[in-house]
JSON list of N, CA and C in Angstrom, two decimals:
[
{"chain": "A", "resi": 1, "resn": "UNK", "atom": "N", "xyz": [-0.39, 19.41, -61.62]},
{"chain": "A", "resi": 1, "resn": "UNK", "atom": "CA", "xyz": [0.54, 18.58, -60.88]},
{"chain": "A", "resi": 1, "resn": "UNK", "atom": "C", "xyz": [0.94, 19.26, -59.56]},
{"chain": "A", "resi": 2, "resn": "UNK", "atom": "N", "xyz": [1.18, 20.58, -59.60]},
{"chain": "A", "resi": 2, "resn": "UNK", "atom": "CA", "xyz": [1.56, 21.29, -58.39]},
{"chain": "A", "resi": 2, "resn": "UNK", "atom": "C", "xyz": [0.42, 21.28, -57.37]},
{"chain": "A", "resi": 3, "resn": "UNK", "atom": "N", "xyz": [-0.83, 21.32, -57.85]},
{"chain": "A", "resi": 3, "resn": "UNK", "atom": "CA", "xyz": [-2.00, 21.29, -56.97]},
{"chain": "A", "resi": 3, "resn": "UNK", "atom": "C", "xyz": [-2.07, 19.96, -56.23]},
{"chain": "A", "resi": 4, "resn": "UNK", "atom": "N", "xyz": [-1.82, 18.85, -56.92]},
{"chain": "A", "resi": 4, "resn": "UNK", "atom": "CA", "xyz": [-1.85, 17.54, -56.29]},
{"chain": "A", "resi": 4, "resn": "UNK", "atom": "C", "xyz": [-0.77, 17.43, -55.21]},
{"chain": "A", "resi": 5, "resn": "UNK", "atom": "N", "xyz": [0.41, 17.94, -55.55]},
{"chain": "A", "resi": 5, "resn": "UNK", "atom": "CA", "xyz": [1.53, 17.84, -54.60]},
{"chain": "A", "resi": 5, "resn": "UNK", "atom": "C", "xyz": [1.26, 18.68, -53.36]},
{"chain": "A", "resi": 6, "resn": "UNK", "atom": "N", "xyz": [0.68, 19.84, -53.50]},
{"chain": "A", "resi": 6, "resn": "UNK", "atom": "CA", "xyz": [0.40, 20.67, -52.34]},
{"chain": "A", "resi": 6, "resn": "UNK", "atom": "C", "xyz": [-0.72, 20.04, -51.49]},
{"chain": "A", "resi": 7, "resn": "UNK", "atom": "N", "xyz": [-1.68, 19.39, -52.12]},
{"chain": "A", "resi": 7, "resn": "UNK", "atom": "CA", "xyz": [-2.73, 18.68, -51.37]},
{"chain": "A", "resi": 7, "resn": "UNK", "atom": "C", "xyz": [-2.15, 17.51, -50.60]},
{"chain": "A", "resi": 8, "resn": "UNK", "atom": "N", "xyz": [-1.25, 16.77, -51.23]},
{"chain": "A", "resi": 8, "resn": "UNK", "atom": "CA", "xyz": [-0.61, 15.64, -50.56]},
{"chain": "A", "resi": 8, "resn": "UNK", "atom": "C", "xyz": [0.20, 16.13, -49.36]},
{"chain": "A", "resi": 9, "resn": "UNK", "atom": "N", "xyz": [0.94, 17.20, -49.53]},
{"chain": "A", "resi": 9, "resn": "UNK", "atom": "CA", "xyz": [1.74, 17.77, -48.43]},
{"chain": "A", "resi": 9, "resn": "UNK", "atom": "C", "xyz": [0.83, 18.25, -47.30]},
{"chain": "A", "resi": 10, "resn": "UNK", "atom": "N", "xyz": [-0.27, 18.87, -47.64]},
{"chain": "A", "resi": 10, "resn": "UNK", "atom": "CA", "xyz": [-1.21, 19.35, -46.63]},
{"chain": "A", "resi": 10, "resn": "UNK", "atom": "C", "xyz": [-1.80, 18.18, -45.84]},
{"chain": "A", "resi": 11, "resn": "UNK", "atom": "N", "xyz": [-2.22, 17.14, -46.53]},
{"chain": "A", "resi": 11, "resn": "UNK", "atom": "CA", "xyz": [-2.79, 15.96, -45.86]},
{"chain": "A", "resi": 11, "resn": "UNK", "atom": "C", "xyz": [-1.75, 15.30, -44.97]},
{"chain": "A", "resi": 12, "resn": "UNK", "atom": "N", "xyz": [-0.54, 15.11, -45.45]},
{"chain": "A", "resi": 12, "resn": "UNK", "atom": "CA", "xyz": [0.52, 14.50, -44.64]},
{"chain": "A", "resi": 12, "resn": "UNK", "atom": "C", "xyz": [0.83, 15.36, -43.42]},
{"chain": "A", "resi": 13, "resn": "UNK", "atom": "N", "xyz": [0.84, 16.68, -43.60]},
{"chain": "A", "resi": 13, "resn": "UNK", "atom": "CA", "xyz": [1.08, 17.57, -42.47]},
{"chain": "A", "resi": 13, "resn": "UNK", "atom": "C", "xyz": [-0.01, 17.46, -41.42]},
{"chain": "A", "resi": 14, "resn": "UNK", "atom": "N", "xyz": [-1.27, 17.38, -41.85]},
{"chain": "A", "resi": 14, "resn": "UNK", "atom": "CA", "xyz": [-2.39, 17.23, -40.91]},
{"chain": "A", "resi": 14, "resn": "UNK", "atom": "C", "xyz": [-2.34, 15.89, -40.18]},
{"chain": "A", "resi": 15, "resn": "UNK", "atom": "N", "xyz": [-1.99, 14.83, -40.90]},
{"chain": "A", "resi": 15, "resn": "UNK", "atom": "CA", "xyz": [-1.86, 13.50, -40.27]},
{"chain": "A", "resi": 15, "resn": "UNK", "atom": "C", "xyz": [-0.75, 13.53, -39.23]},
{"chain": "A", "resi": 16, "resn": "UNK", "atom": "N", "xyz": [0.37, 14.13, -39.56]},
{"chain": "A", "resi": 16, "resn": "UNK", "atom": "CA", "xyz": [1.48, 14.23, -38.62]},
{"chain": "A", "resi": 16, "resn": "UNK", "atom": "C", "xyz": [1.09, 15.04, -37.39]},
{"chain": "A", "resi": 17, "resn": "UNK", "atom": "N", "xyz": [0.42, 16.16, -37.61]},
{"chain": "A", "resi": 17, "resn": "UNK", "atom": "CA", "xyz": [-0.03, 17.00, -36.51]},
{"chain": "A", "resi": 17, "resn": "UNK", "atom": "C", "xyz": [-1.01, 16.25, -35.60]},
{"chain": "A", "resi": 18, "resn": "UNK", "atom": "N", "xyz": [-1.93, 15.52, -36.19]},
{"chain": "A", "resi": 18, "resn": "UNK", "atom": "CA", "xyz": [-2.89, 14.73, -35.42]},
{"chain": "A", "resi": 18, "resn": "UNK", "atom": "C", "xyz": [-2.19, 13.65, -34.60]},
{"chain": "A", "resi": 19, "resn": "UNK", "atom": "N", "xyz": [-1.24, 12.99, -35.19]},
{"chain": "A", "resi": 19, "resn": "UNK", "atom": "CA", "xyz": [-0.49, 11.93, -34.49]},
{"chain": "A", "resi": 19, "resn": "UNK", "atom": "C", "xyz": [0.29, 12.49, -33.32]},
{"chain": "A", "resi": 20, "resn": "UNK", "atom": "N", "xyz": [0.98, 13.59, -33.52]},
{"chain": "A", "resi": 20, "resn": "UNK", "atom": "CA", "xyz": [1.79, 14.19, -32.45]},
{"chain": "A", "resi": 20, "resn": "UNK", "atom": "C", "xyz": [0.90, 14.68, -31.31]},
{"chain": "A", "resi": 21, "resn": "UNK", "atom": "N", "xyz": [-0.21, 15.34, -31.64]},
{"chain": "A", "resi": 21, "resn": "UNK", "atom": "CA", "xyz": [-1.07, 15.87, -30.58]},
{"chain": "A", "resi": 21, "resn": "UNK", "atom": "C", "xyz": [-1.78, 14.76, -29.83]},
{"chain": "A", "resi": 22, "resn": "UNK", "atom": "N", "xyz": [-2.13, 13.66, -30.48]},
{"chain": "A", "resi": 22, "resn": "UNK", "atom": "CA", "xyz": [-2.79, 12.55, -29.76]},
{"chain": "A", "resi": 22, "resn": "UNK", "atom": "C", "xyz": [-1.82, 11.83, -28.84]},
{"chain": "A", "resi": 23, "resn": "UNK", "atom": "N", "xyz": [-0.55, 11.72, -29.21]},
{"chain": "A", "resi": 23, "resn": "UNK", "atom": "CA", "xyz": [0.45, 11.10, -28.35]},
{"chain": "A", "resi": 23, "resn": "UNK", "atom": "C", "xyz": [0.70, 11.95, -27.11]},
{"chain": "A", "resi": 24, "resn": "UNK", "atom": "N", "xyz": [0.65, 13.25, -27.26]},
{"chain": "A", "resi": 24, "resn": "UNK", "atom": "CA", "xyz": [0.93, 14.14, -26.13]},
{"chain": "A", "resi": 24, "resn": "UNK", "atom": "C", "xyz": [-0.15, 14.06, -25.07]},
{"chain": "A", "resi": 25, "resn": "UNK", "atom": "N", "xyz": [-1.39, 13.81, -25.45]},
{"chain": "A", "resi": 25, "resn": "UNK", "atom": "CA", "xyz": [-2.48, 13.77, -24.48]},
{"chain": "A", "resi": 25, "resn": "UNK", "atom": "C", "xyz": [-2.83, 12.37, -24.01]},
{"chain": "A", "resi": 26, "resn": "UNK", "atom": "N", "xyz": [-2.35, 11.35, -24.68]},
{"chain": "A", "resi": 26, "resn": "UNK", "atom": "CA", "xyz": [-2.75, 10.00, -24.31]},
{"chain": "A", "resi": 26, "resn": "UNK", "atom": "C", "xyz": [-2.17, 9.55, -22.98]},
{"chain": "A", "resi": 27, "resn": "UNK", "atom": "N", "xyz": [-1.04, 10.10, -22.55]},
{"chain": "A", "resi": 27, "resn": "UNK", "atom": "CA", "xyz": [-0.43, 9.68, -21.30]},
{"chain": "A", "resi": 27, "resn": "UNK", "atom": "C", "xyz": [-1.29, 9.94, -20.09]},
{"chain": "A", "resi": 28, "resn": "UNK", "atom": "N", "xyz": [-2.01, 11.05, -20.08]},
{"chain": "A", "resi": 28, "resn": "UNK", "atom": "CA", "xyz": [-2.81, 11.39, -18.91]},
{"chain": "A", "resi": 28, "resn": "UNK", "atom": "C", "xyz": [-4.07, 10.55, -18.81]},
{"chain": "A", "resi": 29, "resn": "UNK", "atom": "N", "xyz": [-4.58, 10.06, -19.92]},
{"chain": "A", "resi": 29, "resn": "UNK", "atom": "CA", "xyz": [-5.82, 9.28, -19.92]},
{"chain": "A", "resi": 29, "resn": "UNK", "atom": "C", "xyz": [-5.58, 7.79, -20.12]},
{"chain": "A", "resi": 30, "resn": "UNK", "atom": "N", "xyz": [-4.34, 7.41, -20.39]},
{"chain": "A", "resi": 30, "resn": "UNK", "atom": "CA", "xyz": [-4.06, 6.02, -20.71]},
{"chain": "A", "resi": 30, "resn": "UNK", "atom": "C", "xyz": [-4.26, 5.10, -19.50]},
{"chain": "A", "resi": 31, "resn": "UNK", "atom": "N", "xyz": [-3.93, 5.56, -18.32]},
{"chain": "A", "resi": 31, "resn": "UNK", "atom": "CA", "xyz": [-4.06, 4.74, -17.11]},
{"chain": "A", "resi": 31, "resn": "UNK", "atom": "C", "xyz": [-4.85, 5.51, -16.06]},
{"chain": "A", "resi": 32, "resn": "UNK", "atom": "N", "xyz": [-6.17, 5.45, -16.15]},
{"chain": "A", "resi": 32, "resn": "UNK", "atom": "CA", "xyz": [-6.95, 6.18, -15.14]},
{"chain": "A", "resi": 32, "resn": "UNK", "atom": "C", "xyz": [-6.73, 5.59, -13.75]},
{"chain": "A", "resi": 33, "resn": "UNK", "atom": "N", "xyz": [-6.88, 6.42, -12.75]},
{"chain": "A", "resi": 33, "resn": "UNK", "atom": "CA", "xyz": [-6.71, 5.97, -11.39]},
{"chain": "A", "resi": 33, "resn": "UNK", "atom": "C", "xyz": [-7.88, 5.08, -10.99]},
{"chain": "A", "resi": 34, "resn": "UNK", "atom": "N", "xyz": [-7.61, 3.99, -10.26]},
{"chain": "A", "resi": 34, "resn": "UNK", "atom": "CA", "xyz": [-8.72, 3.12, -9.84]},
{"chain": "A", "resi": 34, "resn": "UNK", "atom": "C", "xyz": [-9.54, 3.78, -8.74]},
{"chain": "A", "resi": 35, "resn": "UNK", "atom": "N", "xyz": [-10.85, 3.70, -8.86]},
{"chain": "A", "resi": 35, "resn": "UNK", "atom": "CA", "xyz": [-11.77, 4.19, -7.83]},
{"chain": "A", "resi": 35, "resn": "UNK", "atom": "C", "xyz": [-12.72, 3.06, -7.45]},
{"chain": "A", "resi": 36, "resn": "UNK", "atom": "N", "xyz": [-13.21, 3.10, -6.23]},
{"chain": "A", "resi": 36, "resn": "UNK", "atom": "CA", "xyz": [-14.15, 2.09, -5.74]},
{"chain": "A", "resi": 36, "resn": "UNK", "atom": "C", "xyz": [-15.49, 2.74, -5.43]},
{"chain": "A", "resi": 37, "resn": "UNK", "atom": "N", "xyz": [-16.57, 2.06, -5.79]},
{"chain": "A", "resi": 37, "resn": "UNK", "atom": "CA", "xyz": [-17.92, 2.56, -5.51]},
{"chain": "A", "resi": 37, "resn": "UNK", "atom": "C", "xyz": [-18.70, 1.60, -4.61]},
{"chain": "A", "resi": 38, "resn": "UNK", "atom": "N", "xyz": [-18.24, 0.36, -4.54]},
{"chain": "A", "resi": 38, "resn": "UNK", "atom": "CA", "xyz": [-18.81, -0.60, -3.59]},
{"chain": "A", "resi": 38, "resn": "UNK", "atom": "C", "xyz": [-17.66, -1.47, -3.09]},
{"chain": "A", "resi": 39, "resn": "UNK", "atom": "N", "xyz": [-17.82, -1.99, -1.88]},
{"chain": "A", "resi": 39, "resn": "UNK", "atom": "CA", "xyz": [-16.72, -2.70, -1.22]},
{"chain": "A", "resi": 39, "resn": "UNK", "atom": "C", "xyz": [-17.15, -4.09, -0.80]},
{"chain": "A", "resi": 40, "resn": "UNK", "atom": "N", "xyz": [-16.19, -5.02, -0.84]},
{"chain": "A", "resi": 40, "resn": "UNK", "atom": "CA", "xyz": [-16.45, -6.38, -0.35]},
{"chain": "A", "resi": 40, "resn": "UNK", "atom": "C", "xyz": [-16.20, -6.41, 1.15]},
{"chain": "A", "resi": 41, "resn": "UNK", "atom": "N", "xyz": [-16.81, -7.37, 1.82]},
{"chain": "A", "resi": 41, "resn": "UNK", "atom": "CA", "xyz": [-16.61, -7.49, 3.26]},
{"chain": "A", "resi": 41, "resn": "UNK", "atom": "C", "xyz": [-15.88, -8.78, 3.63]},
{"chain": "A", "resi": 42, "resn": "UNK", "atom": "N", "xyz": [-15.77, -9.72, 2.68]},
{"chain": "A", "resi": 42, "resn": "UNK", "atom": "CA", "xyz": [-15.09, -10.98, 3.02]},
{"chain": "A", "resi": 42, "resn": "UNK", "atom": "C", "xyz": [-13.58, -10.81, 3.00]},
{"chain": "A", "resi": 43, "resn": "UNK", "atom": "N", "xyz": [-12.89, -11.67, 3.73]},
{"chain": "A", "resi": 43, "resn": "UNK", "atom": "CA", "xyz": [-11.43, -11.63, 3.83]},
{"chain": "A", "resi": 43, "resn": "UNK", "atom": "C", "xyz": [-10.84, -12.30, 2.60]},
{"chain": "A", "resi": 44, "resn": "UNK", "atom": "N", "xyz": [-9.82, -11.69, 2.05]},
{"chain": "A", "resi": 44, "resn": "UNK", "atom": "CA", "xyz": [-9.09, -12.27, 0.93]},
{"chain": "A", "resi": 44, "resn": "UNK", "atom": "C", "xyz": [-7.85, -12.96, 1.49]},
{"chain": "A", "resi": 45, "resn": "UNK", "atom": "N", "xyz": [-7.67, -14.25, 1.19]},
{"chain": "A", "resi": 45, "resn": "UNK", "atom": "CA", "xyz": [-6.48, -14.95, 1.70]},
{"chain": "A", "resi": 45, "resn": "UNK", "atom": "C", "xyz": [-5.19, -14.27, 1.21]},
{"chain": "A", "resi": 46, "resn": "UNK", "atom": "N", "xyz": [-4.26, -14.09, 2.12]},
{"chain": "A", "resi": 46, "resn": "UNK", "atom": "CA", "xyz": [-3.02, -13.38, 1.82]},
{"chain": "A", "resi": 46, "resn": "UNK", "atom": "C", "xyz": [-2.28, -13.98, 0.64]},
{"chain": "A", "resi": 47, "resn": "UNK", "atom": "N", "xyz": [-2.30, -15.30, 0.52]},
{"chain": "A", "resi": 47, "resn": "UNK", "atom": "CA", "xyz": [-1.57, -15.95, -0.58]},
{"chain": "A", "resi": 47, "resn": "UNK", "atom": "C", "xyz": [-2.19, -15.66, -1.95]},
{"chain": "A", "resi": 48, "resn": "UNK", "atom": "N", "xyz": [-3.43, -15.18, -1.96]},
{"chain": "A", "resi": 48, "resn": "UNK", "atom": "CA", "xyz": [-4.11, -14.87, -3.22]},
{"chain": "A", "resi": 48, "resn": "UNK", "atom": "C", "xyz": [-3.85, -13.43, -3.69]},
{"chain": "A", "resi": 49, "resn": "UNK", "atom": "N", "xyz": [-3.32, -12.58, -2.83]},
{"chain": "A", "resi": 49, "resn": "UNK", "atom": "CA", "xyz": [-3.15, -11.17, -3.16]},
{"chain": "A", "resi": 49, "resn": "UNK", "atom": "C", "xyz": [-1.92, -10.97, -4.05]},
{"chain": "A", "resi": 50, "resn": "UNK", "atom": "N", "xyz": [-2.16, -10.40, -5.24]},
{"chain": "A", "resi": 50, "resn": "UNK", "atom": "CA", "xyz": [-1.07, -10.10, -6.17]},
{"chain": "A", "resi": 50, "resn": "UNK", "atom": "C", "xyz": [-0.59, -8.65, -6.03]},
{"chain": "A", "resi": 51, "resn": "UNK", "atom": "N", "xyz": [-1.55, -7.74, -5.81]},
{"chain": "A", "resi": 51, "resn": "UNK", "atom": "CA", "xyz": [-1.20, -6.32, -5.73]},
{"chain": "A", "resi": 51, "resn": "UNK", "atom": "C", "xyz": [-2.29, -5.58, -4.95]},
{"chain": "A", "resi": 52, "resn": "UNK", "atom": "N", "xyz": [-1.88, -4.54, -4.24]},
{"chain": "A", "resi": 52, "resn": "UNK", "atom": "CA", "xyz": [-2.81, -3.66, -3.52]},
{"chain": "A", "resi": 52, "resn": "UNK", "atom": "C", "xyz": [-2.51, -2.23, -3.92]},
{"chain": "A", "resi": 53, "resn": "UNK", "atom": "N", "xyz": [-3.54, -1.50, -4.35]},
{"chain": "A", "resi": 53, "resn": "UNK", "atom": "CA", "xyz": [-3.40, -0.10, -4.72]},
{"chain": "A", "resi": 53, "resn": "UNK", "atom": "C", "xyz": [-4.36, 0.74, -3.90]},
{"chain": "A", "resi": 54, "resn": "UNK", "atom": "N", "xyz": [-3.89, 1.85, -3.38]},
{"chain": "A", "resi": 54, "resn": "UNK", "atom": "CA", "xyz": [-4.77, 2.79, -2.69]},
{"chain": "A", "resi": 54, "resn": "UNK", "atom": "C", "xyz": [-5.52, 3.59, -3.74]},
{"chain": "A", "resi": 55, "resn": "UNK", "atom": "N", "xyz": [-6.80, 3.84, -3.52]},
{"chain": "A", "resi": 55, "resn": "UNK", "atom": "CA", "xyz": [-7.56, 4.64, -4.47]},
{"chain": "A", "resi": 55, "resn": "UNK", "atom": "C", "xyz": [-7.02, 6.07, -4.49]},
{"chain": "A", "resi": 56, "resn": "UNK", "atom": "N", "xyz": [-7.19, 6.72, -5.59]},
{"chain": "A", "resi": 56, "resn": "UNK", "atom": "CA", "xyz": [-6.67, 8.08, -5.78]},
{"chain": "A", "resi": 56, "resn": "UNK", "atom": "C", "xyz": [-7.47, 9.07, -4.94]},
{"chain": "A", "resi": 57, "resn": "UNK", "atom": "N", "xyz": [-6.84, 10.16, -4.58]},
{"chain": "A", "resi": 57, "resn": "UNK", "atom": "CA", "xyz": [-7.50, 11.17, -3.75]},
{"chain": "A", "resi": 57, "resn": "UNK", "atom": "C", "xyz": [-8.66, 11.85, -4.46]},
{"chain": "A", "resi": 58, "resn": "UNK", "atom": "N", "xyz": [-8.72, 11.77, -5.79]},
{"chain": "A", "resi": 58, "resn": "UNK", "atom": "CA", "xyz": [-9.84, 12.33, -6.55]},
{"chain": "A", "resi": 58, "resn": "UNK", "atom": "C", "xyz": [-11.09, 11.46, -6.49]},
{"chain": "A", "resi": 59, "resn": "UNK", "atom": "N", "xyz": [-10.98, 10.22, -6.02]},
{"chain": "A", "resi": 59, "resn": "UNK", "atom": "CA", "xyz": [-12.12, 9.31, -5.94]},
{"chain": "A", "resi": 59, "resn": "UNK", "atom": "C", "xyz": [-13.08, 9.77, -4.84]},
{"chain": "A", "resi": 60, "resn": "UNK", "atom": "N", "xyz": [-14.38, 9.51, -5.04]},
{"chain": "A", "resi": 60, "resn": "UNK", "atom": "CA", "xyz": [-15.37, 9.95, -4.06]},
{"chain": "A", "resi": 60, "resn": "UNK", "atom": "C", "xyz": [-15.29, 9.15, -2.76]},
{"chain": "A", "resi": 61, "resn": "UNK", "atom": "N", "xyz": [-14.86, 7.89, -2.82]},
{"chain": "A", "resi": 61, "resn": "UNK", "atom": "CA", "xyz": [-14.71, 7.05, -1.63]},
{"chain": "A", "resi": 61, "resn": "UNK", "atom": "C", "xyz": [-13.28, 6.54, -1.57]},
{"chain": "A", "resi": 62, "resn": "UNK", "atom": "N", "xyz": [-12.68, 6.59, -0.39]},
{"chain": "A", "resi": 62, "resn": "UNK", "atom": "CA", "xyz": [-11.31, 6.07, -0.26]},
{"chain": "A", "resi": 62, "resn": "UNK", "atom": "C", "xyz": [-11.36, 4.59, 0.06]},
{"chain": "A", "resi": 63, "resn": "UNK", "atom": "N", "xyz": [-10.34, 3.89, -0.38]},
{"chain": "A", "resi": 63, "resn": "UNK", "atom": "CA", "xyz": [-10.26, 2.45, -0.15]},
{"chain": "A", "resi": 63, "resn": "UNK", "atom": "C", "xyz": [-9.04, 1.88, -0.83]},
{"chain": "A", "resi": 64, "resn": "UNK", "atom": "N", "xyz": [-9.07, 0.57, -1.02]},
{"chain": "A", "resi": 64, "resn": "UNK", "atom": "CA", "xyz": [-7.95, -0.14, -1.63]},
{"chain": "A", "resi": 64, "resn": "UNK", "atom": "C", "xyz": [-8.47, -1.09, -2.70]},
{"chain": "A", "resi": 65, "resn": "UNK", "atom": "N", "xyz": [-7.77, -1.15, -3.82]},
{"chain": "A", "resi": 65, "resn": "UNK", "atom": "CA", "xyz": [-8.09, -2.10, -4.88]},
{"chain": "A", "resi": 65, "resn": "UNK", "atom": "C", "xyz": [-7.12, -3.27, -4.72]},
{"chain": "A", "resi": 66, "resn": "UNK", "atom": "N", "xyz": [-7.68, -4.44, -4.44]},
{"chain": "A", "resi": 66, "resn": "UNK", "atom": "CA", "xyz": [-6.88, -5.64, -4.21]},
{"chain": "A", "resi": 66, "resn": "UNK", "atom": "C", "xyz": [-7.00, -6.52, -5.45]},
{"chain": "A", "resi": 67, "resn": "UNK", "atom": "N", "xyz": [-5.87, -6.82, -6.08]},
{"chain": "A", "resi": 67, "resn": "UNK", "atom": "CA", "xyz": [-5.85, -7.66, -7.28]},
{"chain": "A", "resi": 67, "resn": "UNK", "atom": "C", "xyz": [-5.46, -9.07, -6.89]},
{"chain": "A", "resi": 68, "resn": "UNK", "atom": "N", "xyz": [-6.27, -10.04, -7.34]},
{"chain": "A", "resi": 68, "resn": "UNK", "atom": "CA", "xyz": [-6.02, -11.46, -7.11]},
{"chain": "A", "resi": 68, "resn": "UNK", "atom": "C", "xyz": [-6.09, -12.17, -8.46]},
{"chain": "A", "resi": 69, "resn": "UNK", "atom": "N", "xyz": [-5.72, -13.43, -8.53]},
{"chain": "A", "resi": 69, "resn": "UNK", "atom": "CA", "xyz": [-5.86, -14.16, -9.79]},
{"chain": "A", "resi": 69, "resn": "UNK", "atom": "C", "xyz": [-7.32, -14.21, -10.28]},
{"chain": "A", "resi": 70, "resn": "UNK", "atom": "N", "xyz": [-8.28, -14.04, -9.37]},
{"chain": "A", "resi": 70, "resn": "UNK", "atom": "CA", "xyz": [-9.69, -14.11, -9.73]},
{"chain": "A", "resi": 70, "resn": "UNK", "atom": "C", "xyz": [-10.28, -12.76, -10.13]},
{"chain": "A", "resi": 71, "resn": "UNK", "atom": "N", "xyz": [-9.51, -11.67, -9.96]},
{"chain": "A", "resi": 71, "resn": "UNK", "atom": "CA", "xyz": [-10.01, -10.36, -10.34]},
{"chain": "A", "resi": 71, "resn": "UNK", "atom": "C", "xyz": [-9.59, -9.27, -9.38]},
{"chain": "A", "resi": 72, "resn": "UNK", "atom": "N", "xyz": [-10.25, -8.12, -9.52]},
{"chain": "A", "resi": 72, "resn": "UNK", "atom": "CA", "xyz": [-9.96, -6.97, -8.67]},
{"chain": "A", "resi": 72, "resn": "UNK", "atom": "C", "xyz": [-11.13, -6.73, -7.74]},
{"chain": "A", "resi": 73, "resn": "UNK", "atom": "N", "xyz": [-10.82, -6.47, -6.46]},
{"chain": "A", "resi": 73, "resn": "UNK", "atom": "CA", "xyz": [-11.83, -6.26, -5.43]},
{"chain": "A", "resi": 73, "resn": "UNK", "atom": "C", "xyz": [-11.53, -4.99, -4.66]},
{"chain": "A", "resi": 74, "resn": "UNK", "atom": "N", "xyz": [-12.56, -4.31, -4.22]},
{"chain": "A", "resi": 74, "resn": "UNK", "atom": "CA", "xyz": [-12.40, -3.08, -3.44]},
{"chain": "A", "resi": 74, "resn": "UNK", "atom": "C", "xyz": [-12.65, -3.37, -1.97]},
{"chain": "A", "resi": 75, "resn": "UNK", "atom": "N", "xyz": [-11.73, -2.92, -1.12]},
{"chain": "A", "resi": 75, "resn": "UNK", "atom": "CA", "xyz": [-11.86, -3.04, 0.33]},
{"chain": "A", "resi": 75, "resn": "UNK", "atom": "C", "xyz": [-11.77, -1.66, 0.94]},
{"chain": "A", "resi": 76, "resn": "UNK", "atom": "N", "xyz": [-12.61, -1.41, 1.97]},
{"chain": "A", "resi": 76, "resn": "UNK", "atom": "CA", "xyz": [-12.55, -0.11, 2.66]},
{"chain": "A", "resi": 76, "resn": "UNK", "atom": "C", "xyz": [-11.30, 0.00, 3.52]},
{"chain": "A", "resi": 77, "resn": "UNK", "atom": "N", "xyz": [-10.96, -1.09, 4.19]},
{"chain": "A", "resi": 77, "resn": "UNK", "atom": "CA", "xyz": [-9.74, -1.09, 5.02]},
{"chain": "A", "resi": 77, "resn": "UNK", "atom": "C", "xyz": [-9.05, -2.43, 4.86]},
{"chain": "A", "resi": 78, "resn": "UNK", "atom": "N", "xyz": [-7.81, -2.49, 5.27]},
{"chain": "A", "resi": 78, "resn": "UNK", "atom": "CA", "xyz": [-7.03, -3.71, 5.07]},
{"chain": "A", "resi": 78, "resn": "UNK", "atom": "C", "xyz": [-6.71, -4.42, 6.38]},
{"chain": "A", "resi": 79, "resn": "UNK", "atom": "N", "xyz": [-7.50, -4.20, 7.41]},
{"chain": "A", "resi": 79, "resn": "UNK", "atom": "CA", "xyz": [-7.25, -4.88, 8.68]},
{"chain": "A", "resi": 79, "resn": "UNK", "atom": "C", "xyz": [-7.28, -6.37, 8.46]},
{"chain": "A", "resi": 80, "resn": "UNK", "atom": "N", "xyz": [-6.17, -7.01, 8.77]},
{"chain": "A", "resi": 80, "resn": "UNK", "atom": "CA", "xyz": [-6.07, -8.46, 8.61]},
{"chain": "A", "resi": 80, "resn": "UNK", "atom": "C", "xyz": [-5.68, -8.89, 7.21]},
{"chain": "A", "resi": 81, "resn": "UNK", "atom": "N", "xyz": [-5.50, -7.95, 6.30]},
{"chain": "A", "resi": 81, "resn": "UNK", "atom": "CA", "xyz": [-5.07, -8.28, 4.93]},
{"chain": "A", "resi": 81, "resn": "UNK", "atom": "C", "xyz": [-3.56, -8.13, 4.84]},
{"chain": "A", "resi": 82, "resn": "UNK", "atom": "N", "xyz": [-3.01, -8.50, 3.71]},
{"chain": "A", "resi": 82, "resn": "UNK", "atom": "CA", "xyz": [-1.57, -8.41, 3.45]},
{"chain": "A", "resi": 82, "resn": "UNK", "atom": "C", "xyz": [-1.09, -6.99, 3.56]}
]
């Protein structure tokens, strides 16, 4: 009986340890920074733009991620955009 109880405690301790360690590291990978690898050239109507995010400095190409109701698009520059 003591052997079963110590095994149960060991398993619960390992599960708890796994849960705590996964929560501590999930914040850094939960929301990766948006990067662009190809860019659109057409103008996005200002009324369609929901959000604009600058790409992270770690990205190989700098630009902007423009979110619209139809999706996310990458633009190199925002001349004439919102």
